[in-house]
Amino acid sequence: MGTTTLKSKVQKHEGSCRVTGFPDKMGHFGRFGGKFVPETIMPALDQLEKAYLEAKNDPAFNTELEYYLREYVGRPSTLYYAERLTKKLGGAKIYLKREDLNHTGAHKINNTIGQILLAIRMGKKRIIAETGAGQHGVATATAAAMFGIECDVYMGEEDMRRQSLNVFRMKLLGTRVIPVTSGSKTLKDATNEAFRDWMASVRHTHYILGSVVGPHPYPMMVRDFQLVIGKEVKKQILEKENRLPDYLIACVGGGSNSMGLFHPFIEDKEVKMIGVEAGGIGTGIGQHASTLTSGKVGILHGSASYVLQDDDGQTLPVHSISAGLDYPGVGPEHSYLKDIGRADYVSITDDEAVNAFHECARLEGIIPALEASHAIAYTMKFAPTVSKDKIIVICLSGSGDKDSFEVAKKLGYKI
Amino acid sequence: MNRIDKKFHDLKSKKKPAFIPFITAGDPDLQTTKALILEFEKRGADIIELGIPFSDPIADGPIIQASYYRTLVRGTKVAQILDMVSDLRCKSDIPIVSMVSYSTVFKGGCQAFIEKVCKAGLDGLTIPDMPVEENLNLFEVAKKNDFKIVCFVAPTTTDERMSLITQYSQGFLYYISVVGITGTRDKLPEDVLQNINKLKKMTKTPIAVGFGVSTPEQARLIGGIADGVIVGSAIIKEIEKYLNEPSEKLVNKVGEFVGQLIEGSKG
C-alpha cells in the first residue's frame, strides 16, 4: 500500500466501533478469537483464565510482577530519540522504544515473567513453550532458571539452524530444546507440538505461549503482560514532548510487541497505529508471511483470525528472513483492529528489512532484530512523507545480535 | 433414519458394542481408502471413522499426523475425498463419520460444509477442535439434515462440561480414554470405567471409547463397558508397514489386523 493511501485511510477512521472491553467472556474480539481446542485442554484454559483474572486483581501479584520487571528485566526501557535517523529521513521525529535493552534482549520477557509467576501461583511444576526466533524460548528459559522450574522448549529444526545461538543460550540456561521435525519445521509446527505436549501434561504443566495468539485467554493475557510497553511510552512521550505521538509503528508476527505498544493508545483516536508484516521475497504462496495484508479469515492454533491457508483450510507455507515473523497466523485482536480500521497493516520485504538493519546500526549504533527492522524499514519509507512536527514511535522489539549470523550469510560474509 | 442411529439401535438389540476403525482418507491413496472401508465392512466393522487430513492437527498424535502429511503432500483435497465417499455409497451403506478440523469446516462455510458432506454420503462429523459452545448453531444445522455431530469428552472434562456436552452430542459420544493425544498405549487408564458410568447416568446417547486402544484384548475390555470401540493409531501403524506393497496386499493385511480387533471387541 502506498503511504498516501495509508495516510488517508488511517485519517478517515474516527472510531465509531467499540475498541475496548475486549475480548468477551468466550474470548471473542468481534468475529475473531475464541477457543478452538480439543476438549482435553478446555478445562485447563478455563482454569488458566480464572487464575489469571484473580491474579490480575490481586495487588500482591502485581507488586511481585512489577518487582521482577524493574529489578530483573531492567524496566522501564528507554524511549530514545533517534536523531540521526530522523535527520536522514527528513520527516517526522522518530523515537525508538528500546525493548532490546531488556534482559535477554527482547520484549518477550515481559510476558514470560508474568506467566511464570502465574504458573507458580497455579502450582504447576513444569513449563513448556514454543519458539520461532528463539527470543521467546530464551525468555522462557531465563524465567524458568531464575525460578528454578523445569522447562522444555519446542523449536522447529529450520529455526534451530537459523538461530543456533539462541538454542545454545537456552541449553546454557538449563532448558531442554526439543527439535520439531514435522511440517515446515518452523514456528507453527513448534506451536503444534507444544499444544500436543500440553494435552498430555496439562495436569502439572503450564504452557507459556509467546504471543497474542492461540485460544482464549492467551491473546488477552499475553497482551496484558505486554501493555507495559505502551504504558511506558505514553508516560515517557508526555514527559519529553508533552503530547501523544502521531504514529505508532511496530512489526507483527503473532503481534505481541505491537499489541503491547498499541493497546494503551487505543482510545486516543489521534494516535495512528501501523503494524508491519513480513513481505518476504514476493507475493506468491510461500514467499511471505503477510497474514493481515493478504490472508483470509480462518482458524489456526485455537482462534479465529486472519490466516494464510488454502480453500480446504490447510495452512500455507510462509517465508520471512526473520524467524520471529515467519508465522501464517496473527493475534485475533489485530484482526479486529484491522476490520474496524483502528490499526493499519503493511508489509516490508526481506531486502528492505536487511537494509533497515544496516541503517539503524550505522546511524544510531543500535543493531535491531530483523523483526524490528521491518518496523524501521516501513518508517524509512513513511517518515519522509510526514511533516517534521509529527512524532513516530517505533517499537524496537529486540536486539539484532541473534541475527548477525543470518545477515552475514545473506551478505556473503563468513564469521 | 441416520445410519449411525440405526446401527447403534441394531447393535443394542444384539447386545454387542460397535467396532469403529479409523483411517485417514487418501493414505496411501483414495482408491485404497475405499477398498479398506469395504474390507473393514466385510470383516464386521460397524462404523467407519474417516479422517479428513489437516495440515496442523493438535489433537492427533504423531502417527495420525504423519498419515495426514503423507496424503496432503500427494495433493489430496476435500472435494476428492467427498467424491470417493459418493462413489462408495453405490456399494455400501456402512455409517461413516469423518474427523475433520474446524479449520476445514469453517473455511467451507460451516452450514454449507455440513450440507455438502451430508449430500456426499457422510453420516456425521467429529470436530476435535470445536468445543460445543463455540458453534451451537451447527448442531441445529445438523439436526435439520439428519446429520450427526459427535462430541468428545476427556478425562479432564469437568462435570459441568460433561452435562453440557452430553446435551449436544449427536449419534454417539466420543470418550477420550487417556489424557493426551491419539496413539497406542500398553494399558488402559483406571478412570475409564468410572467416567463411562458417570456419562451413562447423564445420557442415553451411545458412548464410544477411543484414543489408546490398540490390541484385541484392550478392545475386549472396552467393548465390555462401552457401546463402541474406536481404534485409530494402531491401524494407521499397520498401514505404514505395507505402504510400499501393492494395494491388494495392504488391504488384505490391514483387514486381517482389523478382523482380530473386531473379534476382540465382540468377545
XYZ file of C-alpha atoms in Angstrom:
682
model
C 0.000 0.000 0.000
C 1.334 3.438 -0.871
C 1.944 5.767 2.015
C -0.548 8.348 0.731
C -3.450 5.912 0.637
C -2.420 4.627 4.022
C -2.440 8.114 5.485
C -5.867 8.881 4.119
C -7.101 5.534 5.344
C -5.844 5.938 8.869
C -7.052 9.529 8.977
C -10.585 8.813 7.868
C -11.162 6.354 10.659
C -12.684 8.061 13.628
C -13.509 5.007 15.617
C -17.249 4.551 15.656
C -16.734 0.890 16.569
C -16.046 -0.249 20.071
C -12.340 -0.573 20.666
C -12.024 -1.522 24.311
C -13.586 -4.042 26.651
C -12.454 -6.940 24.507
C -12.407 -9.844 24.498
C -15.859 -11.008 25.636
C -16.284 -13.882 28.106
C -15.651 -16.520 25.431
C -12.531 -14.725 24.273
C -14.019 -13.206 21.139
C -12.845 -9.948 19.606
C -15.822 -9.396 17.342
C -15.765 -12.339 14.943
C -12.203 -13.255 15.929
C -10.624 -15.157 18.790
C -12.400 -17.933 20.695
C -11.240 -21.291 21.979
C -10.902 -23.801 19.164
C -9.054 -26.513 21.014
C -9.507 -30.189 21.856
C -11.748 -30.966 24.823
C -8.771 -32.270 26.797
C -7.383 -28.773 27.271
C -10.664 -26.878 27.587
C -10.725 -27.293 31.383
C -7.084 -26.133 31.544
C -7.944 -22.970 29.626
C -10.861 -22.318 31.965
C -8.595 -22.847 34.949
C -5.929 -20.587 33.452
C -8.422 -17.840 32.737
C -9.803 -17.974 36.248
C -6.333 -17.959 37.803
C -5.239 -15.101 35.573
C -8.247 -12.915 36.333
C -7.756 -13.497 40.051
C -4.049 -12.695 39.824
C -4.711 -9.586 37.747
C -6.861 -8.177 40.525
C -4.504 -9.204 43.291
C -2.236 -6.322 44.378
C 0.327 -8.795 45.718
C 0.671 -10.427 42.291
C 1.064 -7.077 40.576
C 3.609 -5.887 43.111
C 5.640 -9.028 42.555
C 5.408 -8.693 38.771
C 6.487 -5.049 38.932
C 9.373 -6.001 41.198
C 10.779 -8.519 38.710
C 10.182 -6.259 35.706
C 12.071 -3.467 37.447
C 14.856 -5.342 39.218
C 15.415 -8.269 36.876
C 14.249 -7.201 33.409
C 15.514 -3.661 33.850
C 12.311 -1.772 33.128
C 11.340 0.829 32.242
C 13.135 0.597 28.907
C 14.144 3.918 27.436
C 12.302 5.878 24.782
C 15.202 7.092 22.712
C 15.113 9.970 20.229
C 16.745 8.612 17.053
C 18.202 11.928 15.999
C 20.408 10.840 13.101
C 17.748 8.556 11.648
C 15.237 11.390 11.927
C 17.574 13.855 10.197
C 18.481 11.453 7.448
C 14.847 10.739 6.636
C 13.979 14.423 6.891
C 10.411 13.997 8.087
C 8.681 13.109 11.337
C 10.593 12.940 14.596
C 11.407 9.302 15.383
C 11.597 7.705 18.796
C 12.685 4.139 19.455
C 11.152 2.198 22.318
C 14.183 0.227 23.402
C 12.804 -3.226 24.213
C 16.170 -4.538 23.026
C 17.606 -3.262 26.292
C 15.532 -5.653 28.376
C 17.272 -8.595 29.974
C 17.578 -11.295 27.241
C 17.361 -8.631 24.558
C 13.702 -8.511 23.592
C 10.172 -7.686 24.744
C 9.335 -11.382 25.158
C 10.461 -11.484 28.776
C 7.650 -9.120 29.869
C 5.240 -11.952 29.128
C 7.311 -14.877 30.381
C 7.865 -13.306 33.798
C 4.136 -12.674 34.087
C 3.161 -16.179 33.022
C 5.731 -17.951 35.151
C 4.513 -16.099 38.238
C 1.037 -17.250 37.286
C 2.210 -20.841 36.771
C 3.781 -20.839 40.240
C 0.570 -19.421 41.673
C -1.340 -22.265 39.976
C 1.027 -24.856 41.440
C 2.323 -26.084 38.062
C 5.632 -27.927 38.252
C 6.799 -27.689 34.668
C 6.885 -25.088 31.907
C 6.744 -25.621 28.169
C 6.971 -23.098 25.358
C 7.248 -22.803 21.599
C 9.756 -20.546 19.946
C 10.466 -19.198 16.475
C 13.418 -16.812 16.533
C 14.321 -18.191 19.931
C 13.678 -14.918 21.784
C 10.589 -16.265 23.497
C 12.383 -19.548 24.160
C 15.307 -17.743 25.749
C 12.980 -15.508 27.749
C 11.085 -18.563 28.993
C 14.276 -20.493 29.759
C 15.578 -17.458 31.651
C 12.480 -17.084 33.787
C 12.394 -20.837 34.415
C 16.047 -20.821 35.510
C 15.508 -17.852 37.803
C 12.517 -19.505 39.485
C 14.030 -22.997 39.398
C 11.302 -24.649 37.335
C 11.755 -27.469 34.812
C 11.420 -26.179 31.264
C 11.096 -27.690 27.772
C 11.037 -25.552 24.649
C 9.804 -26.747 21.252
C 11.620 -25.294 18.268
C 11.438 -26.109 14.565
C 14.584 -27.688 13.119
C 14.776 -24.990 10.467
C 14.624 -22.267 13.139
C 17.231 -24.104 15.236
C 19.544 -23.899 12.268
C 18.851 -20.196 11.703
C 19.081 -19.333 15.390
C 21.737 -21.658 16.744
C 22.984 -19.016 19.164
C 19.621 -18.873 20.910
C 19.477 -22.681 21.015
C 22.783 -22.658 22.852
C 21.612 -19.912 25.214
C 18.547 -21.956 26.149
C 20.691 -25.001 26.829
C 23.040 -22.921 28.990
C 20.010 -21.863 30.997
C 19.171 -25.482 31.722
C 16.265 -25.825 29.311
C 15.729 -28.837 27.099
C 15.266 -27.712 23.478
C 13.134 -30.232 21.607
C 13.618 -30.157 17.835
C 10.400 -30.247 15.791
C 10.723 -32.082 12.506
C 7.112 -32.123 11.331
C 5.630 -29.885 8.614
C 7.650 -26.794 7.754
C 9.856 -27.261 10.846
C 9.220 -23.666 11.944
C 7.177 -21.732 14.490
C 3.733 -23.075 13.579
C 4.947 -26.659 13.911
C 6.660 -25.890 17.211
C 3.323 -24.459 18.383
C 1.506 -27.660 17.322
C 3.995 -29.751 19.291
C 3.735 -27.568 22.375
C -0.072 -27.903 22.334
C 0.299 -31.643 21.902
C 2.663 -31.877 24.858
C 0.239 -29.797 26.906
C -2.633 -32.144 26.091
C -0.771 -34.987 27.734
C 0.794 -32.989 30.572
C -1.850 -30.413 31.381
C -2.340 -31.509 34.956
C 1.112 -30.405 36.095
C 2.427 -28.293 33.199
C 1.819 -24.693 32.194
C 2.223 -23.725 28.559
C 3.768 -20.251 28.178
C 2.549 -19.153 24.774
C 4.769 -16.374 23.485
C 2.443 -14.176 21.507
C -1.074 -12.744 21.425
C -2.248 -15.823 19.521
C -3.796 -19.154 20.482
C -7.035 -19.874 22.312
C -8.548 -17.569 24.926
C -7.232 -16.472 27.427
C -3.806 -16.265 25.767
C -4.409 -13.350 23.371
C -5.832 -11.298 26.243
C -3.318 -12.402 28.863
C -0.190 -12.008 26.714
C -1.471 -8.600 25.601
C -1.936 -7.553 29.206
C 1.586 -8.625 30.132
C 2.939 -6.615 27.185
C 0.885 -3.472 27.897
C 3.821 -2.240 29.931
C 5.472 -1.229 26.620
C 2.724 1.169 25.577
C 2.056 2.431 29.089
C 5.693 3.415 29.487
C 5.743 5.038 26.045
C 2.729 7.130 26.966
C 4.346 8.401 30.138
C 7.739 8.928 28.505
C 6.474 10.794 25.456
C 4.357 13.082 27.611
C 7.474 13.892 29.632
C 9.603 14.512 26.546
C 7.144 16.114 24.170
C 4.205 16.992 26.345
C 1.884 15.327 23.860
C 0.993 11.930 22.419
C 2.741 10.566 19.330
C 1.057 10.739 15.918
C 2.092 7.294 14.759
C 2.991 4.027 16.437
C 4.848 1.579 14.221
C 5.698 -1.997 15.186
C 6.340 -5.311 13.485
C 3.648 -8.003 13.555
C 4.330 -11.722 13.503
C 1.917 -13.093 16.090
C 1.694 -9.478 17.208
C 2.702 -9.228 20.862
C 5.109 -6.278 20.805
C 2.805 -4.292 18.541
C -0.247 -5.058 20.676
C 1.709 -4.112 23.792
C 2.584 -0.773 22.209
C -0.789 -0.092 20.556
C -3.290 -1.085 23.175
C -2.778 1.678 25.769
C -3.384 4.213 22.961
C -6.455 2.538 21.559
C -8.847 5.189 22.824
C -6.568 8.056 21.801
C -8.045 8.393 18.356
C -5.450 10.905 17.190
C -2.729 8.262 17.531
C -2.489 6.178 14.358
C -1.216 2.628 14.548
C 0.666 0.785 11.847
C 1.610 -2.880 12.056
C 4.342 -4.104 9.725
C 4.273 -7.659 8.440
C 6.898 -9.776 6.712
C 6.679 -9.349 2.936
C 9.477 -11.879 2.432
C 10.660 -12.255 -1.144
C 7.406 -11.844 -3.051
C 3.638 -12.065 -3.020
C 3.353 -15.709 -4.117
C 2.390 -18.649 -1.906
C 5.237 -19.494 0.450
C 7.139 -16.291 -0.270
C 5.901 -14.111 2.584
C 4.147 -14.080 5.958
C 1.791 -11.133 5.406
C -1.204 -12.605 7.169
C -3.238 -9.427 7.692
C -2.411 -7.827 4.381
C -3.113 -10.883 2.237
C -4.726 -13.609 4.383
C -8.363 -14.624 4.832
C -10.343 -15.347 7.971
C -9.826 -18.884 9.239
C -8.930 -20.970 12.269
C -5.393 -21.701 13.408
C -3.927 -22.671 16.768
C -7.140 -22.261 18.671
C -8.533 -18.978 17.430
C -10.328 -17.358 14.534
C -8.193 -14.730 12.861
C -6.654 -13.804 9.543
C -4.693 -16.829 8.358
C -2.715 -17.839 5.291
C -4.479 -21.009 4.181
C -5.914 -22.731 1.123
C -9.590 -23.328 0.295
C -9.652 -26.523 2.417
C -8.367 -24.630 5.457
C -4.889 -26.156 5.187
C -2.141 -23.835 6.367
C 0.022 -22.451 3.568
C 3.805 -22.298 3.758
C 5.248 -18.920 4.753
C 8.611 -17.236 4.480
C 10.451 -14.437 6.171
C 14.126 -13.781 6.741
C 13.045 -13.123 10.296
C 12.209 -16.315 12.165
C 10.042 -14.344 14.589
C 7.690 -13.155 11.820
C 7.631 -16.439 9.933
C 4.117 -17.400 11.050
C 0.929 -17.987 8.989
C -1.423 -16.618 11.643
C -1.793 -13.458 13.705
C -3.356 -12.449 17.005
C -7.166 -12.146 16.830
C -7.196 -8.654 18.310
C -5.053 -7.409 15.419
C -7.594 -8.900 13.014
C -10.276 -6.998 14.881
C -8.316 -3.726 14.821
C -7.844 -4.209 11.087
C -11.535 -4.874 10.481
C -12.707 -1.808 12.359
C -9.937 0.280 10.798
C -8.345 1.265 14.109
C -4.939 -0.009 13.009
C -3.449 -0.372 9.588
C -1.200 -3.126 8.377
C 1.504 -3.002 5.733
C 4.298 -5.268 4.639
C 8.053 -4.975 4.143
C 10.305 -7.295 2.162
C 13.349 -9.219 3.399
C 15.666 -6.869 1.486
C 14.031 -3.741 2.866
C 14.334 -5.158 6.383
C 18.020 -6.009 5.931
C 18.632 -2.512 4.591
C 16.945 -1.007 7.647
C 19.011 -3.323 9.868
C 22.129 -1.684 8.398
C 20.835 1.868 8.510
C 19.856 1.593 12.142
C 23.227 0.068 13.046
C 25.228 2.758 11.249
C 23.099 5.782 12.081
C 22.169 5.007 15.649
C 24.698 2.450 16.823
C 21.868 0.062 17.524
C 21.700 -3.341 15.832
C 17.976 -4.119 15.715
C 16.431 -7.575 15.481
C 15.342 -8.470 11.952
C 11.749 -8.437 13.252
C 12.054 -4.823 14.444
C 13.977 -3.981 11.261
C 10.669 -4.418 9.426
C 9.149 -1.614 11.509
C 12.210 0.574 10.903
C 12.100 -0.184 7.171
C 8.496 0.941 6.934
C 9.328 4.073 8.912
C 12.111 4.808 6.438
C 9.509 4.904 3.680
C 6.832 6.609 5.713
C 8.649 9.261 7.783
C 9.816 11.352 4.811
C 6.165 11.732 3.718
C 5.147 13.175 7.093
C 5.900 16.696 8.290
C 8.640 17.426 10.823
C 6.216 18.350 13.580
C 4.831 14.812 13.672
C 6.110 12.157 16.062
C 6.596 8.474 15.303
C 7.304 5.857 17.965
C 8.792 2.598 16.724
C 8.848 -0.444 18.938
C 12.394 -1.719 18.712
C 11.223 -5.067 19.938
C 14.571 -6.816 20.191
C 18.283 -6.778 19.647
C 19.800 -7.968 16.386
C 22.716 -9.771 17.997
C 20.900 -13.056 17.400
C 20.569 -12.227 13.683
C 24.213 -11.468 12.993
C 24.890 -14.906 11.516
C 21.800 -14.894 9.288
C 22.503 -11.415 7.922
C 26.205 -12.206 7.427
C 25.181 -15.270 5.452
C 22.803 -13.270 3.296
C 25.565 -10.756 2.579
C 28.132 -13.444 1.875
C 30.306 -12.777 4.927
C 31.970 -15.640 6.761
C 32.079 -15.273 10.540
C -33.143 -42.662 9.930
C -29.471 -41.709 10.125
C -27.228 -44.715 9.517
C -25.364 -44.186 12.816
C -28.590 -44.244 14.864
C -29.795 -47.301 13.018
C -26.513 -49.100 13.633
C -26.496 -48.466 17.369
C -30.162 -49.427 17.531
C -29.426 -52.784 15.839
C -26.370 -53.444 17.981
C -28.289 -52.691 21.144
C -30.767 -55.454 20.412
C -27.821 -57.812 19.793
C -26.119 -56.549 22.966
C -22.875 -56.022 21.051
C -20.581 -52.990 21.016
C -19.825 -51.162 17.777
C -16.372 -51.523 16.346
C -15.174 -48.282 14.732
C -11.893 -48.341 12.829
C -10.252 -45.006 11.933
C -8.337 -44.435 8.728
C -7.066 -41.300 7.032
C -8.722 -40.524 3.711
C -6.140 -40.824 0.952
C -3.482 -42.696 2.919
C -1.843 -44.051 0.847
C -4.423 -43.090 -1.837
C -8.195 -42.699 -2.127
C -8.736 -45.933 -4.076
C -7.044 -47.867 -1.272
C -9.084 -45.976 1.310
C -12.253 -47.060 -0.454
C -11.032 -50.648 -0.648
C -10.127 -50.574 3.047
C -13.585 -49.344 4.040
C -15.227 -52.162 2.056
C -12.782 -54.673 3.534
C -13.476 -53.460 7.089
C -17.216 -53.709 6.426
C -16.811 -57.247 5.130
C -14.935 -58.191 8.291
C -17.669 -56.826 10.527
C -16.753 -53.231 11.285
C -19.859 -51.289 12.249
C -18.997 -47.652 11.623
C -16.036 -46.095 9.815
C -14.248 -43.063 11.189
C -12.708 -41.384 8.175
C -10.041 -38.796 8.915
C -10.025 -35.743 6.678
C -6.371 -34.713 6.713
C -5.368 -31.373 8.220
C -2.025 -29.609 7.964
C -1.821 -28.628 11.632
C -3.579 -31.193 13.806
C -3.096 -30.578 17.504
C -5.486 -33.238 18.787
C -3.815 -36.086 16.930
C -0.606 -37.900 17.733
C 2.463 -38.291 15.539
C 1.178 -41.457 13.817
C -2.018 -39.870 12.561
C -0.243 -36.598 11.820
C 2.257 -38.476 9.658
C -0.586 -40.136 7.744
C -2.237 -36.718 7.218
C 1.062 -35.421 5.952
C 1.523 -38.350 3.552
C -1.833 -37.746 1.939
C -1.597 -33.939 1.883
C 1.729 -33.961 0.072
C 0.035 -36.079 -2.583
C -2.354 -33.169 -3.025
C -5.492 -34.781 -1.582
C -8.369 -32.274 -1.472
C -11.617 -32.405 0.495
C -13.604 -32.445 -2.773
C -11.807 -35.612 -3.897
C -12.481 -37.282 -0.553
C -16.182 -36.493 -0.869
C -16.226 -37.840 -4.433
C -14.764 -41.080 -3.108
C -17.477 -41.239 -0.417
C -20.240 -40.628 -3.011
C -18.766 -43.346 -5.116
C -18.616 -45.727 -2.175
C -22.299 -45.146 -1.439
C -23.175 -47.157 -4.597
C -21.700 -50.208 -2.891
C -22.021 -49.731 0.829
C -24.348 -48.422 3.488
C -21.837 -48.568 6.321
C -22.161 -45.474 8.551
C -19.239 -43.093 8.052
C -18.310 -40.325 10.427
C -15.469 -38.030 9.472
C -12.974 -36.480 11.821
C -12.229 -33.020 10.500
C -10.584 -29.876 11.817
C -12.819 -26.889 12.450
C -10.424 -25.009 10.199
C -11.767 -27.001 7.244
C -15.409 -26.775 8.379
C -15.121 -23.010 8.878
C -13.400 -22.492 5.543
C -16.171 -24.497 3.889
C -18.775 -22.137 5.307
C -19.994 -24.268 8.276
C -23.629 -24.782 7.194
C -22.622 -25.180 3.539
C -19.930 -27.639 4.598
C -22.405 -29.773 6.566
C -24.849 -29.813 3.667
C -22.100 -30.710 1.223
C -20.640 -33.621 3.216
C -24.124 -34.882 4.046
C -25.030 -34.911 0.381
C -21.815 -36.802 -0.424
C -22.933 -39.586 1.924
C -21.211 -38.915 5.224
C -23.391 -39.546 8.275
C -21.622 -37.411 10.826
C -18.597 -35.383 11.810
C -16.327 -35.258 14.805
C -14.635 -31.866 15.040
C -11.982 -32.280 17.741
C -11.018 -28.606 17.863
C -14.560 -27.241 18.101
C -15.892 -27.111 21.653
C -19.706 -27.303 21.786
C -20.185 -23.708 22.919
C -18.233 -22.235 20.009
C -20.901 -23.097 17.452
C -24.254 -24.184 18.873
C -25.898 -23.349 15.561
C -24.007 -26.137 13.813
C -25.922 -28.703 15.876
C -29.195 -27.219 14.628
C -27.986 -27.370 11.043
C -27.016 -31.000 11.568
C -30.413 -31.826 13.053
C -32.200 -30.362 10.042
C -30.123 -32.563 7.743
C -30.493 -35.741 9.832
C -26.747 -35.490 10.273
C -24.696 -36.080 13.437
C -22.059 -34.022 15.181
C -20.242 -36.284 17.586
C -18.652 -34.557 20.590
C -15.714 -35.503 22.753
C -15.446 -35.996 26.489
C -11.985 -36.242 28.071
C -10.849 -37.495 31.493
C -10.098 -33.838 32.302
C -13.657 -32.765 31.461
C -15.436 -31.276 34.471
C -18.916 -32.495 35.481
C -20.336 -29.166 34.399
C -18.866 -29.504 30.903
C -19.911 -33.179 30.749
C -23.528 -32.218 31.203
C -23.232 -29.523 28.505
C -21.557 -31.872 26.038
C -23.978 -34.753 26.637
C -26.857 -32.396 25.853
C -25.449 -31.687 22.414
C -23.572 -34.739 21.174
C -25.407 -36.485 18.356
C -25.148 -40.085 17.130
C -22.737 -41.080 19.848
C -20.369 -39.592 22.380
C -16.636 -39.968 21.860
C -14.880 -40.647 25.138
C -11.138 -39.987 25.024
C -9.741 -42.704 27.232
C -6.426 -41.052 28.037
C -5.338 -37.525 28.753
C -3.355 -36.598 25.731
C -3.118 -37.248 22.095
C -4.056 -40.225 19.969
C -1.549 -43.033 19.986
C -1.127 -46.607 21.066
C -0.609 -47.372 24.719
C 0.159 -50.510 26.690
C -2.682 -50.415 29.167
C -5.960 -48.653 29.747
C -6.177 -45.982 32.416
C -8.215 -46.786 35.515
C -10.580 -43.845 35.352
C -12.225 -45.071 32.124
C -14.871 -47.265 33.761
C -15.638 -44.642 36.357
C -16.179 -41.917 33.752
C -18.173 -44.155 31.401
C -20.553 -44.980 34.231
C -20.882 -41.325 35.081
C -21.702 -40.494 31.459
C -24.208 -43.338 31.207
C -26.144 -41.749 34.024
C -26.208 -38.438 32.175
C -27.232 -39.544 28.688
C -28.853 -42.267 26.619
C -26.564 -41.443 23.674
C -24.238 -44.378 22.960
C -20.679 -43.932 24.238
C -17.706 -44.975 22.146
C -14.206 -45.060 23.560
C -11.111 -44.166 21.591
C -7.554 -42.876 21.933
C -5.125 -45.507 23.069
C -6.984 -48.700 22.126
C -4.536 -50.871 20.180
C -4.904 -54.602 20.901
C -7.756 -57.161 20.675
C -7.516 -57.561 24.453
C -7.974 -53.826 25.044
C -10.817 -53.847 22.506
C -12.486 -56.632 24.523
C -12.114 -54.695 27.783
C -13.567 -51.538 26.263
C -16.281 -53.478 24.411
C -17.408 -54.796 27.772
C -18.075 -51.371 29.261
C -18.858 -49.058 26.319
C -21.209 -49.012 23.330
C -18.402 -48.632 20.868
C -14.666 -49.174 20.463
C -12.616 -46.841 18.269
C -9.154 -47.824 17.059
C -7.046 -45.360 15.092
C -3.287 -45.141 15.511
C -2.797 -48.917 15.718
C -4.484 -49.348 12.324
C -2.501 -46.497 10.764
C 0.670 -48.122 12.094
C -0.363 -51.353 10.373
C -0.977 -49.435 7.124
C 2.503 -47.912 7.418
C 4.024 -51.404 7.273
C 2.635 -52.010 3.785
C 2.989 -48.599 2.161
C 5.471 -49.936 -0.365
C 3.471 -53.077 -1.135
C 0.716 -53.487 -3.739
C -2.627 -52.048 -2.644
C -4.319 -55.516 -2.524
C -1.737 -56.785 -0.062
C -2.080 -53.687 2.141
C -5.878 -54.019 2.176
C -5.700 -57.715 2.964
C -3.110 -57.417 5.736
C -4.727 -54.409 7.401
C -8.073 -56.154 7.025
C -6.733 -59.184 8.918
C -5.469 -56.911 11.694
C -8.818 -55.148 11.960
C -10.559 -58.528 11.895
C -8.680 -59.523 15.044
C -9.617 -56.281 16.758
C -13.271 -56.807 15.813
C -13.220 -60.315 17.256
C -11.658 -58.910 20.418
C -14.228 -56.157 20.764
C -17.169 -58.515 20.304
C -15.670 -61.113 22.651
